[in-house]
Backbone as a ProteinNet text record, in pm:
[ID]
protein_1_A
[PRIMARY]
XXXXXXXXXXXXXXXXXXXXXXXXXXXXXXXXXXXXXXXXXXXXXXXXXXXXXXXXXXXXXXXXXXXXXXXXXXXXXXXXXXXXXXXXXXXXXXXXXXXXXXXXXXXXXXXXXXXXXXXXXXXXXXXXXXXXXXXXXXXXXXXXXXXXXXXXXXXXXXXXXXXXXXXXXXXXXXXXXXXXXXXXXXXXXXXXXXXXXXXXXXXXXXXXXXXXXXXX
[TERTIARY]
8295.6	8290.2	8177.4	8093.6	8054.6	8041.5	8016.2	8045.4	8101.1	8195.7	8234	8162.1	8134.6	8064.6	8172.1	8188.8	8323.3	8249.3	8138	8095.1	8177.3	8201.9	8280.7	8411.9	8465.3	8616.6	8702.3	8807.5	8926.7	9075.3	9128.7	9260.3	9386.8	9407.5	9524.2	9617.8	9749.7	9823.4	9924.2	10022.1	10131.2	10146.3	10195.8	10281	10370.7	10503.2	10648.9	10656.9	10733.9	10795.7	10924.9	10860.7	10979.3	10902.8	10836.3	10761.2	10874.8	10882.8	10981.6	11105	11161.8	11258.9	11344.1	11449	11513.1	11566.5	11678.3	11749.5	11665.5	11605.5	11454.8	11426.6	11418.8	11365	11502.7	11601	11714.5	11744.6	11788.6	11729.2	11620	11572.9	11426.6	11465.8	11558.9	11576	11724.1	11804.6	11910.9	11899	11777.2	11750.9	11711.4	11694.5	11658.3	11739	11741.9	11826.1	11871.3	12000.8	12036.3	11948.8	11904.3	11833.6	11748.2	11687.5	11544.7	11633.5	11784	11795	11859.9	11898.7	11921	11818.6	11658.5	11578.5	11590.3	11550.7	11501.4	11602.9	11713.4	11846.1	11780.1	11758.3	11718.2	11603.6	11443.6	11388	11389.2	11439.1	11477.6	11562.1	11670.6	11768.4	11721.3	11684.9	11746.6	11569.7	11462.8	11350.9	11240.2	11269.9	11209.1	11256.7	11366.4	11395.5	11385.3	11293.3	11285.6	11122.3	11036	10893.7	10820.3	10882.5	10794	10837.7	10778.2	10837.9	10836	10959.5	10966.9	10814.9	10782.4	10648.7	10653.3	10623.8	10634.9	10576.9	10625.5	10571.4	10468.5	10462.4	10353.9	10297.3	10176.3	10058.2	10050.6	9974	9958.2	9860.4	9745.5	9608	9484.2	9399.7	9331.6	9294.8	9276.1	9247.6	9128.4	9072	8865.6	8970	8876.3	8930.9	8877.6	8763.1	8772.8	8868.2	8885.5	8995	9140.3	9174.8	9295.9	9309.6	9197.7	9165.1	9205	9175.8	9190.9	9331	9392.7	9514.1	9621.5	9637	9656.7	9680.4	9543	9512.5	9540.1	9555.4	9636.2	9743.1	9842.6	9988.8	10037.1	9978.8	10011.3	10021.4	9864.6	9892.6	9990.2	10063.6	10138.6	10280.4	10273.7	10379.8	10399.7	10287.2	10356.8	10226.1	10153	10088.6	9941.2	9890.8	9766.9	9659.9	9660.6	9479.9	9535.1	9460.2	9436.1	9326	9327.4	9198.3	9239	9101.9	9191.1	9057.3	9098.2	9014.1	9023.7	8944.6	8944.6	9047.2	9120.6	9183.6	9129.6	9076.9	9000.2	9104.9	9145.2	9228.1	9166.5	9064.7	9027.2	9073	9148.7	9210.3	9388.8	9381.1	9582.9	9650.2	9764.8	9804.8	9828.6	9763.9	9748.4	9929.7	10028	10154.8	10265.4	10170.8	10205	10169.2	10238.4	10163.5	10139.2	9988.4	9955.9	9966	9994.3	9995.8	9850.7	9876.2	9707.3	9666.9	9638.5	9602.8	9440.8	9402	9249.3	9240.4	9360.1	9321.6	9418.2	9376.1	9484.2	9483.6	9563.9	9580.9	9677	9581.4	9655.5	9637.5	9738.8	9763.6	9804.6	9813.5	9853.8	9948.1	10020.8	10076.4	10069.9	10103.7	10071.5	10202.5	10261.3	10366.4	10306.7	10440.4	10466	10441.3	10333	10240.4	10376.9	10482.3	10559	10634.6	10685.9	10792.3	10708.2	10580.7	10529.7	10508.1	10462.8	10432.7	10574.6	10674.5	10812.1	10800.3	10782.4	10735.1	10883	10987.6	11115.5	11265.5	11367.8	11404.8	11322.1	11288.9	11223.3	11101.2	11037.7	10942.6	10925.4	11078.9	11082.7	11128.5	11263.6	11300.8	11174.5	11066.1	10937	10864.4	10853.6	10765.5	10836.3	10979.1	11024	11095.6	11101.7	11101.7	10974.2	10861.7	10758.5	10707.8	10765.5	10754.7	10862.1	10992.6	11091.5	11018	10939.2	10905.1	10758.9	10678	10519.5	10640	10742.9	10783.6	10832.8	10941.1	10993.5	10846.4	10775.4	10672.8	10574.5	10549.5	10472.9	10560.5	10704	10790.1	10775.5	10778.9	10774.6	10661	10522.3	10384.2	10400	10452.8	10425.6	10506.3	10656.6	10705.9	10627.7	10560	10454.3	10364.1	10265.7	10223.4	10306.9	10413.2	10439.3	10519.1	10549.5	10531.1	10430.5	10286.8	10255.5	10198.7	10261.9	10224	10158.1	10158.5	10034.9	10131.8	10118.9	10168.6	10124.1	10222.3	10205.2	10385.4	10317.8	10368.8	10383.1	10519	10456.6	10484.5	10336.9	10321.9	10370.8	10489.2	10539.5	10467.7	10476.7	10420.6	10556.1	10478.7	10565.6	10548.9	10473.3	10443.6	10353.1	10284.6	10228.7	10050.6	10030.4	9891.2	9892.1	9778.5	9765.6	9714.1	9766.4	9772.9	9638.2	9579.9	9439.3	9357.5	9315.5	9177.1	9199.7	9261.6	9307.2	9261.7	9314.1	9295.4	9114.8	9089.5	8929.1	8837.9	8856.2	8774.5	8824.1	8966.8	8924.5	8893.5	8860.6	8753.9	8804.5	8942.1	9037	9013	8898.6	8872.4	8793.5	8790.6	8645.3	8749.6	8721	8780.9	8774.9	8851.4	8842.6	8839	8817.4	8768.8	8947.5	9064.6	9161.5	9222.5	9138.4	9164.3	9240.4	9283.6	9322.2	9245.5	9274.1	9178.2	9222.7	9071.9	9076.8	9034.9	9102.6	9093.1	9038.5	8896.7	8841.3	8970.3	9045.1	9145.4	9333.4	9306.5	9458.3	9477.7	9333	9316.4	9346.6	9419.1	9474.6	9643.4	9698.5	9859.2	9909.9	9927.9	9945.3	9970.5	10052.3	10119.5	10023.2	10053	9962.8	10049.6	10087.7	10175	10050.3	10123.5	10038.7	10065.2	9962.7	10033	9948	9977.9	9850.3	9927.4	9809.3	9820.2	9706.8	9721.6	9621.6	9574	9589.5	9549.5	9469.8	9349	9184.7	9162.8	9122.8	9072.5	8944.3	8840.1	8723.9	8784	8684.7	8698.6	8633.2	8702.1	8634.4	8495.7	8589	8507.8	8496.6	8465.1	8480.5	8312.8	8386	8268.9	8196.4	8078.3	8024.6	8098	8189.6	8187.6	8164.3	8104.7	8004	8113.1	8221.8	8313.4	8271.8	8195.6	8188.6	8072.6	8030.9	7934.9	7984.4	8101.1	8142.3	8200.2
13673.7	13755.8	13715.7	13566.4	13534.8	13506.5	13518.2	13452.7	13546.2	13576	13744.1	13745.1	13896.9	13915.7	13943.3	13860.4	13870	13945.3	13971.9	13999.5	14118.5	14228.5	14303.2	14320.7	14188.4	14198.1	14258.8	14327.5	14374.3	14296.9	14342.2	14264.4	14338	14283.9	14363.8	14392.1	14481.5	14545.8	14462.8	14424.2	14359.7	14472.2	14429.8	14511.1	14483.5	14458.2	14407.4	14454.1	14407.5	14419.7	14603.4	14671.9	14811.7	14847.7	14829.2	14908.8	14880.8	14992.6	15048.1	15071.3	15038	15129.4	14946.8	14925.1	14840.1	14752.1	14919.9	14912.9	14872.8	14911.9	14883.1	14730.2	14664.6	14506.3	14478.7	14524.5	14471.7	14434.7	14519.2	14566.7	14434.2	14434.5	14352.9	14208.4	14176.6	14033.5	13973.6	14152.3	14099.4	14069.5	14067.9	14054.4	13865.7	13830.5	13676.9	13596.8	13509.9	13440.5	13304.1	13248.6	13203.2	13110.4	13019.4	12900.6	12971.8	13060.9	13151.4	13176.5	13251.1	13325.6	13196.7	13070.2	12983.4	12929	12897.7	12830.8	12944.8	13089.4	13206.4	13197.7	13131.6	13139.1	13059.6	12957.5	12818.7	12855	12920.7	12939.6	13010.3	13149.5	13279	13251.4	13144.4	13144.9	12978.7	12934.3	12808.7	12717	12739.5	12669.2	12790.4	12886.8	12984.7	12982.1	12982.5	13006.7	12839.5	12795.8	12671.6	12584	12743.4	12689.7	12683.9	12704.8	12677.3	12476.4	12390.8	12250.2	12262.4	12167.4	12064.2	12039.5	12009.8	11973.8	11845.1	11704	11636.6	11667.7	11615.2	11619.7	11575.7	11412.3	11342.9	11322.7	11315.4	11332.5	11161.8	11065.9	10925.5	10909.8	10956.4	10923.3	11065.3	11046.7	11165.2	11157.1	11259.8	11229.7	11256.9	11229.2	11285.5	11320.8	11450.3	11556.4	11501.4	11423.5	11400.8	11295.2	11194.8	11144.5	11176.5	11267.4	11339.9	11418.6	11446.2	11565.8	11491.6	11359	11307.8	11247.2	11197.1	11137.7	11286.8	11396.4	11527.7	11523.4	11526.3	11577.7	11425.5	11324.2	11208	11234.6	11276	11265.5	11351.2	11484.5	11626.7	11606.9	11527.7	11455.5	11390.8	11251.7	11198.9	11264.1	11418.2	11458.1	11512.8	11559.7	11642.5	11716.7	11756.2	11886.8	11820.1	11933.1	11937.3	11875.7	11956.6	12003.7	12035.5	12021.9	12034.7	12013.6	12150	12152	12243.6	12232.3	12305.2	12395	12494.2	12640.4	12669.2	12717.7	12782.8	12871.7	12941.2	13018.4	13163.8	13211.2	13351.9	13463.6	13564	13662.7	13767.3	13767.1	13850.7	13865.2	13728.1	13739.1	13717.8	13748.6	13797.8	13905.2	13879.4	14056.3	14128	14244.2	14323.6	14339.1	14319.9	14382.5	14300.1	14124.5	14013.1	13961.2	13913.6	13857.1	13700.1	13688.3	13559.4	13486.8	13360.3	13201.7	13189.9	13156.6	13048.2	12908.1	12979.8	12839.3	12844.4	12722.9	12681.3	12665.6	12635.1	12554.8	12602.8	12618.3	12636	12510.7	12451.9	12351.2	12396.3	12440.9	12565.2	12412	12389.4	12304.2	12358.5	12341.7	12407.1	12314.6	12376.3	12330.3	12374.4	12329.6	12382.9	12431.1	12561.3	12565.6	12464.2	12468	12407.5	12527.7	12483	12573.7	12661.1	12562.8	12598.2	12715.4	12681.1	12749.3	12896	12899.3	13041	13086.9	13032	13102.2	13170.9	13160.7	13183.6	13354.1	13339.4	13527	13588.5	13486.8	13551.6	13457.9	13475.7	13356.8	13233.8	13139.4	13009.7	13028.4	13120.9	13154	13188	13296.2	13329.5	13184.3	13089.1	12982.6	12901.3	12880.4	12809.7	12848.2	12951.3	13036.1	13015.3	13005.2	13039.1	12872.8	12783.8	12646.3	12598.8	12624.1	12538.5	12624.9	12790.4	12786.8	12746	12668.2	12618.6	12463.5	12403.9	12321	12306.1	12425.2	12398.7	12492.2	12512.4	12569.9	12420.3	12380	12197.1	12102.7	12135.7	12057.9	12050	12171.6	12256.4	12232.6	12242.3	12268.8	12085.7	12009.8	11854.8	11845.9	11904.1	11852.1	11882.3	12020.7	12084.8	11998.5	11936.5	11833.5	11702.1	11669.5	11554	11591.9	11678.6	11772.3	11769	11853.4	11837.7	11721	11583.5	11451	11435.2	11434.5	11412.7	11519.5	11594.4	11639.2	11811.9	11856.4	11984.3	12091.1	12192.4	12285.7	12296.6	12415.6	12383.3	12485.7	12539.1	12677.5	12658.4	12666.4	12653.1	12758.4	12828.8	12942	12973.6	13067.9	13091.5	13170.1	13200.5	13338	13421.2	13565.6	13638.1	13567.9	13463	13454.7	13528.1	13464.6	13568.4	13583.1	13532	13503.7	13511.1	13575.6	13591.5	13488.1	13408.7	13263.3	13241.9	13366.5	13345.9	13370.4	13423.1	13430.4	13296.9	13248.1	13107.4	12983.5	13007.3	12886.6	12877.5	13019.4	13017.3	12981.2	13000.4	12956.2	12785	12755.9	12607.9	12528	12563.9	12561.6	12489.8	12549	12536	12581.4	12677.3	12771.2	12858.5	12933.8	13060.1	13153.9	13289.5	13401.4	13418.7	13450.9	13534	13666.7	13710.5	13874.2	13947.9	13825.2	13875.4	13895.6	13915.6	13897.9	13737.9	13665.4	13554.7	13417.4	13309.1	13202.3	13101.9	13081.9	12996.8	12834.1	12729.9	12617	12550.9	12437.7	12356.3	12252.9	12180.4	12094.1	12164.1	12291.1	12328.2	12454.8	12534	12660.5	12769.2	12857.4	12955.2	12947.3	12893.2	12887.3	12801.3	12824.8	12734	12847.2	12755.8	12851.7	12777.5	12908.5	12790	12816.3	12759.4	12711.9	12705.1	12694.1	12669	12622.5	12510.3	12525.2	12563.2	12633.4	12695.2	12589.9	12521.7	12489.1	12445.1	12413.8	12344.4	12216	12131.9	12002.7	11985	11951.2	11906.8	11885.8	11955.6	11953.3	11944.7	11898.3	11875.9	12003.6	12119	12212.2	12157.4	12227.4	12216.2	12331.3	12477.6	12587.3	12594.7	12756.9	12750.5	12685.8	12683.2	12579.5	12649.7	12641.2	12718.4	12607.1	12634.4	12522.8	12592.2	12681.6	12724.5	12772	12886.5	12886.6	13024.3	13099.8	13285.9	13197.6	13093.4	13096.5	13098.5	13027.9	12991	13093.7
11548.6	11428.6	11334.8	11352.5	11231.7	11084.4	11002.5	10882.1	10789.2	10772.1	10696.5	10570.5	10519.1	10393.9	10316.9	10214.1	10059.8	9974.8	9968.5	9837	9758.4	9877.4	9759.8	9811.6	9844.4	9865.8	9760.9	9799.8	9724.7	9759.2	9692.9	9663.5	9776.8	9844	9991.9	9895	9998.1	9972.9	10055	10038.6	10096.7	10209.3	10323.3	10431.1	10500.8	10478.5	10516.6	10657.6	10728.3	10884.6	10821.6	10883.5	10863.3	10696.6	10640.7	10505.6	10441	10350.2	10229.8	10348.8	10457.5	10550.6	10550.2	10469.3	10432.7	10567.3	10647	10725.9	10873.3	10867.4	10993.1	11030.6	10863.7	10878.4	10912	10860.4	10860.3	11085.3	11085.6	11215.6	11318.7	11285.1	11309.5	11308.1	11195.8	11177	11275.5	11317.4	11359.5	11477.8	11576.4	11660.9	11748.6	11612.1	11583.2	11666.9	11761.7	11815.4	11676.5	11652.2	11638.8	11551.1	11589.6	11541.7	11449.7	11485.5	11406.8	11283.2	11322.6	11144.3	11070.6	11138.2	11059.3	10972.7	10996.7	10963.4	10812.8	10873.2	10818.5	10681.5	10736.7	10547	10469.7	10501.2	10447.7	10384.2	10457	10396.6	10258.6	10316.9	10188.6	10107.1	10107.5	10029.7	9941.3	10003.8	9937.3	9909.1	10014.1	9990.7	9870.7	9863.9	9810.1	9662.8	9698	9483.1	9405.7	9533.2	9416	9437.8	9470.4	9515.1	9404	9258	9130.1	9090.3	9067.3	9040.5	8899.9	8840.8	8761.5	8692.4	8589.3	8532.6	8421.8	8511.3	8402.3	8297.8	8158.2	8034.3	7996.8	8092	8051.7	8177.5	8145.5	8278.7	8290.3	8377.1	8361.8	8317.3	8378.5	8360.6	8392.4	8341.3	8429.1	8530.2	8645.2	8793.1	8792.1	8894.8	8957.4	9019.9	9054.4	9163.2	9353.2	9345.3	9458.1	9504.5	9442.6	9472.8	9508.6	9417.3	9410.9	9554	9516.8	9677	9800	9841.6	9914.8	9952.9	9812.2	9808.8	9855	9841	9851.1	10039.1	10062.9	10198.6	10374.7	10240.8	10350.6	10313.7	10234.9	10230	10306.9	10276.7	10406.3	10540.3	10572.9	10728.2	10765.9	10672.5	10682	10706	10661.9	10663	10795.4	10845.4	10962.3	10974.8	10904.3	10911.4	11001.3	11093	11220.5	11131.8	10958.8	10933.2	10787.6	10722.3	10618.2	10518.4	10386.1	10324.5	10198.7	10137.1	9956	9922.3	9917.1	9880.9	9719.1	9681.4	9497.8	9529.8	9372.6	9370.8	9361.9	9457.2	9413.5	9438.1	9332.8	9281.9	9396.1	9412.7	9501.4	9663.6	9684.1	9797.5	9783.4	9677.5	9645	9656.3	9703.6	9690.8	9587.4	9595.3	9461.9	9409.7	9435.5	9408.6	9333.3	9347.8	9315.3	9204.6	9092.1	8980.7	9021.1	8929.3	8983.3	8888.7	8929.3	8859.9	8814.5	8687.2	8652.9	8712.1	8857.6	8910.1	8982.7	9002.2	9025.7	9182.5	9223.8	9352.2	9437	9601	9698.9	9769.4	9839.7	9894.1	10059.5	10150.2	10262.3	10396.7	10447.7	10593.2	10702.8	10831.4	10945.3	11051	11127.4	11200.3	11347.6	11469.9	11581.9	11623.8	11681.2	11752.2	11914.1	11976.5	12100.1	12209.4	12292	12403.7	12466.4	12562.6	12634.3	12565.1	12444.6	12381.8	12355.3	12328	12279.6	12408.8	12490.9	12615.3	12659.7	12590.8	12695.2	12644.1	12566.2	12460.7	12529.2	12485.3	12421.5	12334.9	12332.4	12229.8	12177.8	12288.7	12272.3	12192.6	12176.2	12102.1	11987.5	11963.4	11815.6	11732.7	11800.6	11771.4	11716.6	11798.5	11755.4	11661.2	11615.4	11511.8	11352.8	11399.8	11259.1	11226.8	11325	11286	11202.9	11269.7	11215.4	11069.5	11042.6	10936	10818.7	10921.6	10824.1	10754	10861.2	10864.7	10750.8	10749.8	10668.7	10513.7	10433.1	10376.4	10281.4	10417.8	10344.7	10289.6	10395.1	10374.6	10166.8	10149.7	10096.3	9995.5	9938.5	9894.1	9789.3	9884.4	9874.7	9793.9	9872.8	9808.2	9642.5	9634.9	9514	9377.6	9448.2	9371.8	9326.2	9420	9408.5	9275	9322.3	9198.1	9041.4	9069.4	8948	8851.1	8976.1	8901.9	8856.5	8853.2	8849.4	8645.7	8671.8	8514.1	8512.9	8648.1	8682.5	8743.4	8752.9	8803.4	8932.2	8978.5	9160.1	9213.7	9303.8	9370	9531	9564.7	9684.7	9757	9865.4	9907.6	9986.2	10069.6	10212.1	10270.8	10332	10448.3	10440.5	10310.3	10252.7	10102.9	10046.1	9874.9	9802.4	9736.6	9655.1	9712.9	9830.3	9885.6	10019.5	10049	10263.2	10267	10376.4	10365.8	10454.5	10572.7	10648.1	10576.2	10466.8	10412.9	10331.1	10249.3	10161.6	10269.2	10419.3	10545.4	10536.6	10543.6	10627.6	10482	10312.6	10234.5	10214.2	10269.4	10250.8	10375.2	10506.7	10582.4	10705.1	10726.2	10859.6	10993.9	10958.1	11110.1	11046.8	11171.1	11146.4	11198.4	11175.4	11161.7	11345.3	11394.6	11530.5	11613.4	11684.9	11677.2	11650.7	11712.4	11684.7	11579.1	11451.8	11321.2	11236.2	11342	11260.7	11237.5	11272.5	11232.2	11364.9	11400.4	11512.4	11476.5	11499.4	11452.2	11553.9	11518.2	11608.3	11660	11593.8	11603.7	11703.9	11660.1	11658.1	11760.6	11805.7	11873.1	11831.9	11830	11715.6	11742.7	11829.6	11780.1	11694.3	11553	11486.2	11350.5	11304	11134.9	11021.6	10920.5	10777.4	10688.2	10610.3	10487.9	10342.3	10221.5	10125.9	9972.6	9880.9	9752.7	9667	9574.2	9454.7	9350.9	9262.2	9162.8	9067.8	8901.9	8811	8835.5	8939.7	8916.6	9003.3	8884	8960.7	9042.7	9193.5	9309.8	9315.6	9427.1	9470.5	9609.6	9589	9706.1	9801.2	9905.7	10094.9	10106.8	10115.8	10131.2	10255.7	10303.4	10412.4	10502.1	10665.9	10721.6	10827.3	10858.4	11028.6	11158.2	11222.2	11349.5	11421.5	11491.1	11629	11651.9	11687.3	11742.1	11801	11681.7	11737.3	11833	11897.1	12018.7	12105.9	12085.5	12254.7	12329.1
[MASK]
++++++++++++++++++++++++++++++++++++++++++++++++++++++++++++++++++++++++++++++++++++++++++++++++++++++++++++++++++++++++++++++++++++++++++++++++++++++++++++++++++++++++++++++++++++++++++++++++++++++++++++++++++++++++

């Protein structure tokens, strides 16, 4: 695909599984084997209504953002996550339908599903898809608490929040775009989920990167 032109990007339109047709998604989700709609409660019910943090009162010290940046992007690893990197907050890649947070910074990580389990392209697969986004949700959920010990605001993004989580991956410089519209990772290949946290506290950006990938 090469290096996409943003210049006169616009702001997407959300598009749900079944649109405006309630009974459709409904439908859609009842199909879920077991394990999938368990993760899927947890997420929607219980990791979601609590992805805004706590905000200490008092900050400690002031941070340099490259530092911070770093302390940020070893803890994520530590947690679990493939890759990770922190993009500006550009409005221009939010969904228009969503009100946005006053925030500066995305902080977007990835995870790999398991080869076998996607290749099965039936239960074992959906089971895998919707674990590892139970999994980059807990994750993301944690960072953003860290964050807001720390005195700063901080959101943490699902797949289904208030941001398309592949254009956020490719400006903080996770992969290059692929002809299949999503993001292909030097480290991770393209099976792999991205998770995310928007918040105010001073980042040193990545941006996105050339790794030769539309050559090969």
């Amino acid at each position: 695909m090469g290096k996409p032109d943003i210049t006169n990007a616009e702001r997407p339109a959300r598009v749900r599984v079944g649109g405006v047709d309630v009974a459709r998604a409904a439908r859609f989700r009842k199909r879920f084997p077991p394990p999938a709609k368990h993760h899927l409660y947890i997420r929607d019910h219980i990791l979601f209504s609590q992805r805004d943090t706590p905000v200490n009162p008092v900050r400690d010290r002031p941070r340099d953002p490259e530092e911070t940046a770093r302390w940020i992007k070893s803890w994520v690893l530590d947690q679990g996550a493939g890759a990770v990197g922190i993009a500006g907050y550009d409005e221009r890649f939010t969904f228009a339908q969503e009100e946005q947070p006053d925030h500066s910074a995305v902080i977007v990580f990835a995870m790999a599903m398991k080869y076998d389990y996607m290749a099965d392209i039936g239960p074992k697969s959906s089971d895998e898809v919707h674990r590892i986004y139970y999994r980059l949700d807990d994750l993301g959920l944690r960072l953003a608490h860290q964050i807001g010990g720390l005195g700063y605001r901080a959101r943490m993004q699902a797949n289904g929040g208030d941001i398309p989580l592949v254009p956020f991956a490719w400006l903080a410089g996770l992969g290059e775009l692929g002809k299949h519209g999503s993001l292909i990772s030097p480290d991770l290949g393209s099976s792999f989920r991205l998770g995310a946290v928007t918040t105010d506290l001073p980042l040193a950006l990545d941006g996105p990167k050339e790794l030769g990938i539309d050559e090969v």
